[in-house]
Coordinates of C-alpha atoms in Angstrom, one line a residue:
Chain C
M1 CA 49.4 -56.8 -60.7
A2 CA 45.9 -56.5 -61.9
G3 CA 44.5 -54.7 -64.8
S4 CA 43.7 -51.0 -65.1
D5 CA 39.9 -50.9 -65.7
P6 CA 38.7 -47.4 -65.0
T7 CA 36.3 -47.7 -62.1
G8 CA 35.4 -44.0 -61.7
V9 CA 34.6 -42.2 -58.5
K10 CA 31.3 -41.6 -56.8
Q11 CA 31.3 -37.9 -56.7
N12 CA 30.4 -36.0 -53.5
A13 CA 28.6 -32.7 -54.1
F14 CA 30.4 -30.9 -51.3
V15 CA 33.9 -32.1 -52.3
E16 CA 33.2 -31.1 -55.9
A17 CA 31.9 -27.7 -55.0
N18 CA 34.8 -27.1 -52.7
G19 CA 37.3 -28.2 -55.4
Y20 CA 35.6 -25.8 -57.9
A21 CA 35.6 -22.9 -55.5
R22 CA 39.3 -23.4 -54.8
E23 CA 40.0 -23.7 -58.5
V24 CA 38.3 -20.5 -59.8
V25 CA 40.1 -18.2 -57.4
E26 CA 39.7 -15.3 -59.9
R27 CA 35.9 -15.2 -59.5
G28 CA 36.0 -15.1 -55.7
F29 CA 38.8 -12.5 -55.4
R30 CA 37.8 -9.0 -54.2
L31 CA 40.0 -6.1 -53.6
R32 CA 39.4 -5.3 -50.0
P33 CA 41.5 -3.5 -47.4
R34 CA 42.6 -6.9 -46.1
T35 CA 43.9 -8.1 -49.5
I36 CA 45.6 -4.8 -50.1
G37 CA 47.3 -5.1 -46.6
L38 CA 48.4 -8.7 -47.4
F39 CA 49.8 -7.5 -50.7
A40 CA 51.7 -4.7 -49.0
V41 CA 53.2 -7.1 -46.4
F42 CA 53.9 -10.2 -48.5
G43 CA 54.3 -8.5 -51.9
V44 CA 56.3 -5.5 -51.0
F45 CA 57.6 -5.4 -47.5
V46 CA 58.9 -9.0 -47.1
P47 CA 60.6 -9.1 -50.6
T48 CA 62.2 -5.7 -49.8
M49 CA 63.6 -7.0 -46.5
I50 CA 64.9 -10.2 -48.1
Y51 CA 66.6 -8.1 -50.9
R52 CA 68.2 -5.8 -48.4
G53 CA 69.3 -8.7 -46.3
A54 CA 70.9 -10.3 -49.4
V55 CA 72.7 -7.1 -50.4
M56 CA 73.9 -6.5 -46.8
D57 CA 75.4 -10.0 -46.7
F58 CA 77.2 -9.5 -50.0
D59 CA 78.6 -6.2 -48.8
A60 CA 79.7 -7.7 -45.5
N61 CA 81.5 -10.5 -47.4
D62 CA 83.2 -8.0 -49.7
A63 CA 84.3 -5.9 -46.6
R64 CA 85.6 -9.1 -44.8
Y65 CA 87.8 -10.2 -47.8
G66 CA 88.9 -6.6 -48.7
R67 CA 87.2 -6.7 -52.1
P68 CA 85.6 -3.6 -53.7
R69 CA 81.9 -3.3 -53.1
K70 CA 79.8 -4.8 -55.9
K71 CA 77.2 -2.7 -57.7
F72 CA 73.7 -4.1 -57.3
L73 CA 70.3 -3.1 -58.5
Chain F
M1 CA 80.5 -41.1 -89.8
F2 CA 77.4 -41.9 -87.8
I3 CA 78.9 -40.4 -84.7
Q4 CA 79.9 -37.3 -86.6
N5 CA 76.4 -36.7 -87.8
I6 CA 74.7 -38.0 -84.6
L7 CA 73.0 -34.6 -83.8
F8 CA 71.5 -34.4 -87.2
V9 CA 70.3 -37.9 -86.9
L10 CA 68.7 -37.2 -83.5
L11 CA 67.0 -34.1 -84.8
C12 CA 65.7 -35.7 -88.0
L13 CA 64.6 -39.1 -86.6
P14 CA 61.5 -37.9 -84.8
V15 CA 60.5 -35.6 -87.7
L16 CA 60.9 -38.5 -90.1
G17 CA 58.8 -40.6 -87.7
A18 CA 56.1 -37.9 -87.7
V19 CA 56.1 -37.8 -91.5
G20 CA 55.9 -41.6 -91.6
L21 CA 52.8 -41.6 -89.4
L22 CA 50.9 -39.7 -92.1
F23 CA 51.1 -42.8 -94.4
F24 CA 49.3 -45.1 -92.0
P25 CA 45.6 -45.8 -92.6
K26 CA 43.4 -44.0 -90.1
T27 CA 42.2 -47.3 -88.6
A28 CA 45.7 -48.7 -87.9
V29 CA 45.9 -47.1 -84.5
R30 CA 47.9 -49.8 -82.8
Q31 CA 50.5 -49.9 -85.6
M32 CA 50.8 -46.1 -85.5
K33 CA 51.5 -46.3 -81.7
L34 CA 54.0 -49.0 -82.2
F35 CA 55.7 -47.1 -85.0
A36 CA 56.0 -43.9 -82.9
L37 CA 57.2 -45.8 -79.9
N38 CA 59.9 -47.6 -81.9
I39 CA 61.0 -44.3 -83.4
S40 CA 61.3 -42.7 -80.0
L41 CA 63.2 -45.8 -78.6
V42 CA 65.6 -45.7 -81.5
T43 CA 66.2 -42.0 -80.9
F44 CA 66.8 -42.8 -77.2
V45 CA 69.4 -45.5 -78.0
C46 CA 71.1 -43.1 -80.5
S47 CA 71.2 -40.4 -77.9
L48 CA 73.1 -42.8 -75.5
N49 CA 75.9 -42.7 -78.0
L50 CA 76.3 -39.0 -77.2
W51 CA 77.3 -40.0 -73.6
I52 CA 79.4 -43.0 -74.7
F53 CA 81.5 -41.0 -77.1
F54 CA 81.5 -37.8 -75.1
D55 CA 85.0 -36.5 -74.2
N56 CA 84.9 -35.4 -70.5
S57 CA 88.4 -33.8 -70.7
T58 CA 87.4 -30.8 -72.9
A59 CA 85.1 -27.9 -72.5
K60 CA 84.7 -27.5 -76.3
F61 CA 81.4 -28.2 -78.0
Q62 CA 81.4 -31.7 -79.4
F63 CA 79.6 -33.5 -82.3
V64 CA 79.5 -30.1 -83.9
Q65 CA 77.6 -29.8 -87.2
H66 CA 77.3 -26.8 -89.4
M67 CA 74.9 -26.1 -92.3
D68 CA 74.3 -22.9 -94.2
W69 CA 71.0 -21.3 -93.4
L70 CA 71.0 -17.5 -93.9
S71 CA 74.7 -17.2 -94.7
V72 CA 74.2 -13.7 -96.1
L73 CA 73.1 -12.6 -92.6
N74 CA 75.8 -14.7 -90.8
M75 CA 73.0 -16.9 -89.4
N76 CA 73.6 -20.6 -89.8
F77 CA 72.3 -23.9 -88.6
Y78 CA 75.0 -24.7 -86.1
V79 CA 74.6 -27.5 -83.5
G80 CA 76.9 -29.0 -80.9
I81 CA 76.7 -30.1 -77.2
D82 CA 78.9 -29.7 -74.1
G83 CA 78.6 -31.4 -70.7
I84 CA 75.6 -29.2 -69.8
S85 CA 73.4 -30.0 -72.7
L86 CA 74.5 -33.7 -72.9
F87 CA 72.2 -34.9 -70.1
F88 CA 69.2 -32.8 -71.2
M89 CA 69.4 -34.4 -74.6
I90 CA 69.3 -37.8 -73.0
L91 CA 66.6 -36.9 -70.5
T92 CA 64.5 -35.7 -73.5
T93 CA 64.9 -38.8 -75.5
F94 CA 64.2 -40.9 -72.3
L95 CA 61.0 -39.2 -71.4
V96 CA 59.3 -39.2 -74.9
P97 CA 58.9 -43.0 -75.1
V98 CA 57.7 -43.0 -71.5
C99 CA 55.0 -40.4 -72.5
L100 CA 53.9 -42.5 -75.5
L101 CA 53.6 -45.6 -73.3
I102 CA 51.7 -43.9 -70.5
S103 CA 49.1 -42.6 -73.0
W104 CA 48.8 -46.0 -74.7
Q105 CA 45.3 -46.5 -73.5
S106 CA 44.2 -43.1 -72.3
V107 CA 44.5 -41.2 -75.6
K108 CA 41.6 -42.5 -77.8
H109 CA 40.8 -39.8 -80.2
L110 CA 43.0 -38.1 -82.9
V111 CA 45.8 -40.7 -82.0
R112 CA 47.8 -40.0 -85.1
E113 CA 47.8 -36.2 -84.4
F114 CA 48.8 -36.9 -80.8
L115 CA 51.8 -39.0 -81.9
V116 CA 52.9 -36.5 -84.5
A117 CA 52.7 -33.7 -82.0
F118 CA 54.9 -35.6 -79.6
L119 CA 57.5 -36.6 -82.1
L120 CA 57.7 -33.0 -83.4
L121 CA 57.9 -31.7 -79.8
E122 CA 60.8 -34.1 -79.2
S123 CA 62.7 -32.8 -82.2
F124 CA 62.2 -29.2 -81.2
M125 CA 63.3 -29.8 -77.6
L126 CA 66.4 -31.6 -78.8
A127 CA 67.1 -28.7 -81.1
V128 CA 66.9 -26.2 -78.3
F129 CA 69.5 -28.0 -76.2
C130 CA 72.0 -28.4 -79.0
M131 CA 71.6 -25.1 -81.0
L132 CA 74.6 -22.9 -81.0
D133 CA 73.0 -20.1 -82.9
L134 CA 71.1 -17.6 -80.8
L135 CA 68.4 -16.8 -83.4
L136 CA 67.7 -20.5 -84.1
F137 CA 67.7 -21.2 -80.4
Y138 CA 64.9 -18.6 -80.2
V139 CA 63.1 -20.2 -83.1
F140 CA 63.1 -23.7 -81.5
F141 CA 62.5 -22.3 -78.0
E142 CA 59.2 -20.8 -79.4
S143 CA 58.4 -23.8 -81.6
V144 CA 58.0 -25.9 -78.6
L145 CA 54.9 -23.9 -77.7
I146 CA 52.9 -25.1 -80.7
P147 CA 52.8 -28.9 -80.1
M148 CA 52.5 -28.3 -76.3
F149 CA 49.6 -25.9 -76.9
L150 CA 47.9 -28.6 -78.9
I151 CA 48.6 -31.3 -76.4
I152 CA 47.1 -29.3 -73.6
G153 CA 44.2 -27.9 -75.6
V154 CA 43.2 -31.0 -77.5
W155 CA 44.0 -33.9 -75.3
G156 CA 43.6 -32.2 -71.9
S157 CA 41.2 -33.5 -69.4
R158 CA 38.5 -30.9 -68.8
E159 CA 36.7 -27.8 -70.0
R160 CA 39.3 -25.4 -68.6
K161 CA 41.9 -26.9 -70.9
I162 CA 41.4 -24.3 -73.6
R163 CA 41.9 -21.5 -71.0
A164 CA 45.0 -23.2 -69.7
A165 CA 46.4 -23.8 -73.1
Y166 CA 46.0 -20.1 -74.0
Q167 CA 47.4 -19.0 -70.7
F168 CA 50.5 -21.2 -71.3
F169 CA 50.9 -20.0 -74.8
L170 CA 50.4 -16.3 -74.2
Y171 CA 52.5 -16.1 -71.0
T172 CA 55.5 -17.7 -72.6
L173 CA 55.1 -15.9 -76.0
I174 CA 54.9 -12.5 -74.5
G175 CA 57.9 -13.2 -72.3
S176 CA 59.9 -14.3 -75.3
L177 CA 59.1 -11.3 -77.4
F178 CA 61.6 -9.3 -75.3
M179 CA 64.2 -11.9 -76.1
L180 CA 63.6 -11.5 -79.8
L181 CA 64.2 -7.7 -79.5
A182 CA 67.4 -8.4 -77.5
I183 CA 68.6 -10.9 -80.2
L184 CA 68.0 -8.2 -82.9
L185 CA 70.0 -5.7 -80.9
I186 CA 72.9 -8.2 -80.4
Y187 CA 72.8 -9.0 -84.2
F188 CA 73.0 -5.3 -85.2
Q189 CA 75.9 -4.8 -82.8
V190 CA 77.9 -7.9 -83.5
G191 CA 76.8 -8.9 -87.0
T192 CA 76.2 -12.5 -86.2
T193 CA 74.1 -14.7 -83.8
D194 CA 76.8 -17.4 -83.6
L195 CA 77.1 -18.3 -79.9
Q196 CA 80.8 -19.1 -80.1
V197 CA 81.5 -15.6 -81.6
L198 CA 79.2 -14.0 -79.1
H199 CA 81.3 -15.5 -76.2
T200 CA 84.2 -13.4 -77.4
V201 CA 82.3 -10.1 -77.4
E202 CA 82.1 -7.8 -74.5
F203 CA 79.0 -5.7 -74.3
S204 CA 79.0 -2.3 -72.6
E205 CA 77.6 -2.4 -69.0
R206 CA 74.5 -0.4 -69.9
R207 CA 73.7 -2.6 -72.9
Q208 CA 74.3 -5.8 -70.8
L209 CA 71.7 -4.6 -68.3
F210 CA 69.0 -4.2 -71.0
L211 CA 69.9 -7.4 -72.7
W212 CA 69.9 -9.3 -69.5
V213 CA 66.5 -8.1 -68.5
A214 CA 65.1 -9.0 -71.9
F215 CA 66.5 -12.5 -71.7
F216 CA 65.4 -12.8 -68.1
L217 CA 61.7 -12.0 -68.9
S218 CA 61.7 -14.8 -71.3
F219 CA 63.5 -17.4 -69.2
A220 CA 61.7 -16.4 -65.9
V221 CA 58.3 -17.2 -67.4
K222 CA 59.6 -20.6 -68.7
V223 CA 61.2 -21.6 -65.4
P224 CA 58.7 -20.3 -63.9
M225 CA 59.9 -17.9 -61.2
I226 CA 57.4 -16.3 -58.9
P227 CA 55.5 -14.0 -59.9
F228 CA 55.6 -15.4 -63.5
H229 CA 54.3 -18.8 -62.4
I230 CA 50.6 -18.5 -62.7
W231 CA 50.4 -20.5 -66.0
L232 CA 52.1 -23.6 -64.6
P233 CA 49.6 -25.1 -62.2
E234 CA 46.8 -24.4 -64.7
A235 CA 48.7 -26.0 -67.5
H236 CA 49.7 -29.1 -65.4
V237 CA 46.1 -29.7 -64.1
E238 CA 44.6 -29.5 -67.6
A239 CA 47.3 -31.3 -69.6
P240 CA 47.1 -35.1 -70.1
T241 CA 49.6 -37.1 -68.1
S242 CA 52.1 -37.2 -70.9
G243 CA 51.9 -33.4 -71.3
S244 CA 52.5 -32.9 -67.6
V245 CA 55.5 -35.2 -67.8
I246 CA 57.1 -33.3 -70.6
L247 CA 56.2 -29.9 -69.0
A248 CA 57.8 -30.9 -65.7
G249 CA 60.6 -32.9 -67.1
I250 CA 61.8 -30.8 -70.0
L251 CA 60.0 -27.5 -70.7
L252 CA 60.7 -26.0 -67.2
K253 CA 64.4 -26.7 -67.8
L254 CA 64.5 -24.6 -71.0
G255 CA 64.4 -21.5 -68.9
T256 CA 67.2 -22.5 -66.5
Y257 CA 69.2 -23.8 -69.4
G258 CA 68.8 -20.5 -71.1
F259 CA 70.1 -18.7 -68.0
L260 CA 73.2 -20.9 -67.9
R261 CA 73.9 -21.0 -71.6
F262 CA 73.2 -17.3 -72.5
S263 CA 72.5 -14.9 -69.6
I264 CA 75.4 -15.8 -67.4
P265 CA 78.3 -16.1 -69.9
L266 CA 77.1 -13.3 -72.3
F267 CA 76.2 -10.7 -69.7
P268 CA 78.5 -11.3 -66.7
E269 CA 78.4 -7.8 -65.2
A270 CA 74.6 -7.6 -65.5
T271 CA 74.4 -11.1 -63.9
I272 CA 76.3 -9.9 -60.8
Y273 CA 74.2 -6.7 -60.8
F274 CA 70.9 -8.6 -60.7
T275 CA 72.1 -11.5 -58.4
P276 CA 70.4 -10.2 -55.2
L277 CA 67.1 -9.8 -57.2
I278 CA 67.3 -13.4 -58.4
Y279 CA 68.2 -14.6 -54.9
T280 CA 65.1 -12.8 -53.5
M281 CA 62.8 -14.1 -56.2
S282 CA 64.2 -17.7 -55.7
V283 CA 63.9 -17.7 -52.0
I284 CA 60.3 -16.3 -52.1
G285 CA 59.6 -18.9 -54.7
I286 CA 60.9 -21.7 -52.5
I287 CA 59.0 -20.7 -49.4
Y288 CA 55.8 -19.4 -51.0
A289 CA 55.4 -22.3 -53.3
S290 CA 56.1 -24.8 -50.5
F291 CA 53.4 -23.2 -48.3
T292 CA 51.0 -23.1 -51.3
T293 CA 51.7 -26.8 -52.0
L294 CA 50.6 -27.6 -48.4
R295 CA 47.2 -25.9 -49.2
Q296 CA 46.4 -27.6 -52.5
I297 CA 43.6 -30.3 -52.8
D298 CA 44.4 -31.3 -56.4
L299 CA 47.1 -33.9 -56.7
K300 CA 48.6 -32.4 -59.9
K301 CA 48.6 -28.9 -58.4
I302 CA 50.6 -30.2 -55.4
I303 CA 53.3 -31.5 -57.7
A304 CA 53.1 -28.4 -59.9
Y305 CA 53.7 -26.1 -57.0
S306 CA 56.5 -28.3 -55.6
S307 CA 58.1 -27.9 -59.0
V308 CA 58.1 -24.2 -58.6
A309 CA 59.8 -24.6 -55.3
H310 CA 62.4 -26.9 -56.7
M311 CA 63.1 -24.6 -59.7
G312 CA 63.6 -21.9 -57.1
F313 CA 66.5 -24.0 -55.8
V314 CA 67.8 -24.3 -59.3
T315 CA 67.9 -20.6 -60.0
L316 CA 69.5 -20.0 -56.6
G317 CA 72.3 -22.5 -57.5
L318 CA 72.8 -21.1 -61.0
F319 CA 73.3 -17.5 -59.6
S320 CA 75.6 -18.6 -56.8
L321 CA 78.2 -18.4 -59.6
N322 CA 80.5 -21.0 -58.2
M323 CA 81.2 -24.6 -59.2
Q324 CA 79.2 -26.3 -56.5
G325 CA 76.1 -24.2 -56.9
V326 CA 76.0 -24.4 -60.7
E327 CA 76.7 -28.2 -60.8
G328 CA 74.2 -28.7 -58.1
A329 CA 71.6 -26.7 -60.1
V330 CA 72.2 -28.9 -63.2
L331 CA 72.0 -32.1 -61.1
L332 CA 68.8 -30.9 -59.5
M333 CA 67.3 -30.1 -62.9
L334 CA 68.0 -33.6 -64.0
S335 CA 66.8 -35.1 -60.8
H336 CA 63.6 -33.0 -61.0
G337 CA 63.2 -34.3 -64.5
F338 CA 63.0 -37.8 -63.1
V339 CA 61.2 -37.2 -59.8
A340 CA 58.5 -34.8 -60.9
S341 CA 57.8 -36.8 -64.1
A342 CA 57.5 -40.0 -62.1
L343 CA 55.1 -38.3 -59.6
F344 CA 53.0 -37.1 -62.5
L345 CA 53.0 -40.6 -63.9
C346 CA 51.7 -41.9 -60.6
I347 CA 48.9 -39.3 -60.5
G348 CA 48.1 -40.2 -64.1
I349 CA 47.8 -43.9 -63.1
L350 CA 45.3 -42.9 -60.4
Y351 CA 43.4 -40.6 -62.7
D352 CA 43.1 -43.3 -65.4
R353 CA 41.3 -45.5 -62.8
T354 CA 39.2 -42.9 -60.9
H355 CA 38.9 -39.9 -63.2
T356 CA 39.5 -37.5 -60.3
R357 CA 42.5 -35.8 -58.9
L358 CA 40.8 -34.4 -55.8
I359 CA 42.7 -35.6 -52.8
K360 CA 39.6 -35.9 -50.6
Y361 CA 38.5 -39.0 -52.5
Y362 CA 41.7 -40.9 -51.8
G363 CA 43.0 -42.8 -48.8
G364 CA 44.3 -46.1 -47.7
L365 CA 45.6 -47.1 -51.1
V366 CA 48.4 -49.2 -49.6
Q367 CA 45.7 -51.8 -48.8
T368 CA 44.5 -52.2 -52.3
M369 CA 47.3 -50.9 -54.5
P370 CA 50.5 -52.0 -52.7
L371 CA 52.8 -51.9 -55.8
F372 CA 51.6 -48.4 -56.6
A373 CA 52.2 -47.4 -52.9
F374 CA 55.7 -48.7 -53.2
F375 CA 56.6 -46.7 -56.3
F376 CA 54.8 -43.6 -55.0
F377 CA 56.8 -43.9 -51.8
I378 CA 60.2 -44.0 -53.7
F379 CA 59.2 -40.9 -55.7
T380 CA 58.0 -39.1 -52.6
L381 CA 61.4 -39.7 -51.0
G382 CA 63.0 -38.2 -54.1
N383 CA 60.7 -35.2 -53.9
L384 CA 61.6 -34.5 -50.3
S385 CA 65.3 -34.8 -51.2
L386 CA 66.1 -37.7 -48.9
P387 CA 69.9 -38.6 -48.8
G388 CA 70.5 -41.4 -51.2
T389 CA 68.1 -40.0 -53.8
S390 CA 69.0 -37.7 -56.7
S391 CA 67.4 -34.5 -55.4
F392 CA 69.5 -34.5 -52.2
V393 CA 72.8 -34.3 -54.1
G394 CA 71.6 -31.3 -56.2
E395 CA 70.0 -29.4 -53.3
F396 CA 73.0 -30.1 -51.0
L397 CA 75.5 -28.8 -53.6
I398 CA 73.3 -25.8 -54.2
L399 CA 73.2 -24.9 -50.5
V400 CA 76.9 -25.4 -50.3
G401 CA 77.4 -23.0 -53.2
V402 CA 75.0 -20.4 -52.0
F403 CA 76.3 -20.6 -48.4
Q404 CA 79.7 -19.5 -49.7
T405 CA 78.3 -16.4 -51.3
N406 CA 75.4 -15.4 -49.1
T407 CA 74.7 -17.1 -45.7
F408 CA 71.4 -15.2 -45.2
I409 CA 69.9 -16.5 -48.4
A410 CA 71.2 -20.0 -47.9
T411 CA 69.6 -20.1 -44.4
L412 CA 66.2 -19.0 -45.8
A413 CA 66.5 -21.5 -48.7
A414 CA 67.3 -24.3 -46.3
T415 CA 63.8 -24.0 -44.8
G416 CA 62.6 -25.1 -48.2
M417 CA 64.0 -28.6 -47.6
I418 CA 62.0 -28.9 -44.4
L419 CA 58.9 -27.6 -46.0
G420 CA 59.5 -30.0 -48.9
G421 CA 59.6 -32.9 -46.4
A422 CA 56.3 -31.6 -44.9
Y423 CA 54.3 -31.4 -48.1
S424 CA 55.7 -34.6 -49.6
I425 CA 55.1 -36.8 -46.5
W426 CA 51.7 -35.3 -46.0
L427 CA 50.7 -35.9 -49.6
Y428 CA 51.8 -39.5 -49.3
N429 CA 50.1 -39.9 -46.0
R430 CA 46.7 -38.7 -47.2
V431 CA 46.7 -40.7 -50.4
V432 CA 48.3 -44.0 -49.3
F433 CA 47.6 -44.4 -45.6
G434 CA 44.5 -43.9 -43.5
N435 CA 41.2 -45.5 -44.1
L436 CA 39.9 -46.6 -47.5
K437 CA 37.0 -44.5 -48.7
P438 CA 34.7 -47.0 -50.3
V439 CA 31.9 -44.4 -50.3
Y440 CA 33.8 -42.7 -53.1
I441 CA 35.9 -45.3 -54.7
N442 CA 35.0 -49.0 -54.2
Q443 CA 36.9 -50.7 -57.0
F444 CA 40.7 -50.8 -57.2
A445 CA 43.3 -52.1 -59.6
D446 CA 47.0 -52.1 -58.8
I447 CA 49.4 -51.0 -61.5
N448 CA 49.6 -53.3 -64.5
R449 CA 52.7 -54.6 -66.3
R450 CA 53.0 -51.7 -68.7
E451 CA 52.8 -49.2 -65.8
F452 CA 55.3 -51.2 -63.8
F453 CA 57.9 -51.1 -66.5
I454 CA 57.3 -47.4 -67.1
L455 CA 58.0 -46.6 -63.4
L456 CA 60.9 -49.0 -62.8
P457 CA 63.6 -47.0 -64.8
F458 CA 62.7 -43.9 -62.8
V459 CA 63.5 -45.7 -59.5
V460 CA 66.8 -46.9 -61.0
C461 CA 67.7 -43.4 -62.2
I462 CA 66.7 -41.7 -58.9
F463 CA 68.9 -44.0 -56.8
W464 CA 71.7 -44.0 -59.4
M465 CA 72.0 -40.3 -59.3
G466 CA 71.7 -40.2 -55.5
I467 CA 74.3 -42.9 -54.8
Y468 CA 76.8 -42.3 -57.5
P469 CA 76.5 -38.7 -58.8
S470 CA 80.2 -38.5 -59.9
I471 CA 79.4 -40.1 -63.2
F472 CA 77.3 -37.0 -64.0
L473 CA 79.5 -34.5 -62.5
E474 CA 82.6 -35.7 -64.4
S475 CA 81.0 -34.7 -67.7
L476 CA 79.9 -31.3 -66.2
H477 CA 83.1 -30.0 -64.7
Y478 CA 84.8 -28.5 -67.7
S479 CA 81.7 -27.0 -69.3
V480 CA 80.5 -25.4 -66.0
A481 CA 84.1 -24.0 -65.4
T482 CA 84.0 -22.5 -68.9
V483 CA 80.7 -20.7 -68.2
L484 CA 82.0 -19.4 -64.9
Q485 CA 85.3 -18.2 -66.4
S486 CA 83.3 -15.3 -67.9
I487 CA 82.3 -14.1 -64.4
R488 CA 85.1 -12.3 -62.6
I489 CA 83.9 -11.8 -59.0

């Protein structure tokens, strides 16, 4: 076990620039057809499918065990 | 006598400590640190009495204390704990001395203010976990924001800290406003905010839906559930190490604790109504956050996003609405309190030495920091939920619970365990193995004695919970069963 003297890092301009660009996503974001398409797929379509899948599974279980169907959103 | 008043003692000790710090001369920095550390250690030892004297055979609230506050309005200072809040109290008192120790050398300016903020934060967090009055729960739930805002904004690491602090503050505050409206509505219907009385009240289905959504908005921001998670990575990255430890270890649990303490037992029909929505958000949270973790280049952001994924598992377990799922969720919350906190401590140790968290600068640390590599390895195993570690028990129980109610969701959620393995091992591999990068970092120092003794208890706790979880489950059974009694599926 040694001490914990701060030694610092010799910064690399490319690594720093890359890190900064990754950090301030809000400045690089543009609303393009591609981003709208991605939002439609991963923000709307996929969640809807998962939701429907979950509800169908609940309904199937209720039917299997003879319980009344639950009311969901 | 002491045991009867133990909750008051626990709530007052950190506040008295904070007041005591004001009497130290400004130059007595070391003495102030020692004083604050001793106060937090005494609080921790006192909190262990809760566990020692806790009666596992009852679901009633224990160590109950009552004090008039606004008696005219039927609102009183009413505290007590059950099996669910017991371990969060102990986790809180355990993490605060750890936070004070890890910032022993790194916090150099406004030391007194930092210590006061931490001790007050401890008191507020303890109050949240033991409060049995809805309005006072809200008051302390919000009070936590003030010291945390200061810790991020004043003692944070970079320029973006102010933005991160505001983001954290505004997100959580806006979410919580809806809960205040809901509490007012409950008060005007029932005439009190006493939780024990509220448990006996049955709200109409329509009102339950509104109240549930209002509480949900507040808790979902705090958890955080996707898409309310944006504040978390920012806050973690900008917070000092001790701030990140408290954020990951305790503050994230306030939301899930709120779900379990209020949303599920008070609004059972609305809970069932919204269960598929919670399942969907949790599963997306697990998968999306896991993939996002794989893409990150900042060490703290990696752990922050993995926290979002783990909290997705927790919400999934809570809304499985069966014993295995809910107990697994509580265990995973506790486990995450140890694992994520320990990982943030490890990153803090690296940051103290190099002043960077960008992963590109690191590599081959096993050659120069073997002890650090060992600890980091144990915590990485905990993060990927390896059998034998604490996270495995929690995630396994959650999957068992969810599988009983919804196999489709359980199958999707199980992929999160694989993705968890992928990002955890890859993180470890990039930081610890490979070649050293002397072009960037050419002087190394392994962990010192202080850091060693900070990390050691985390290793013990992770394996203890992983190998012998029954000791925790025994205290949980009756309390969880009582919560689930209100749900009639």
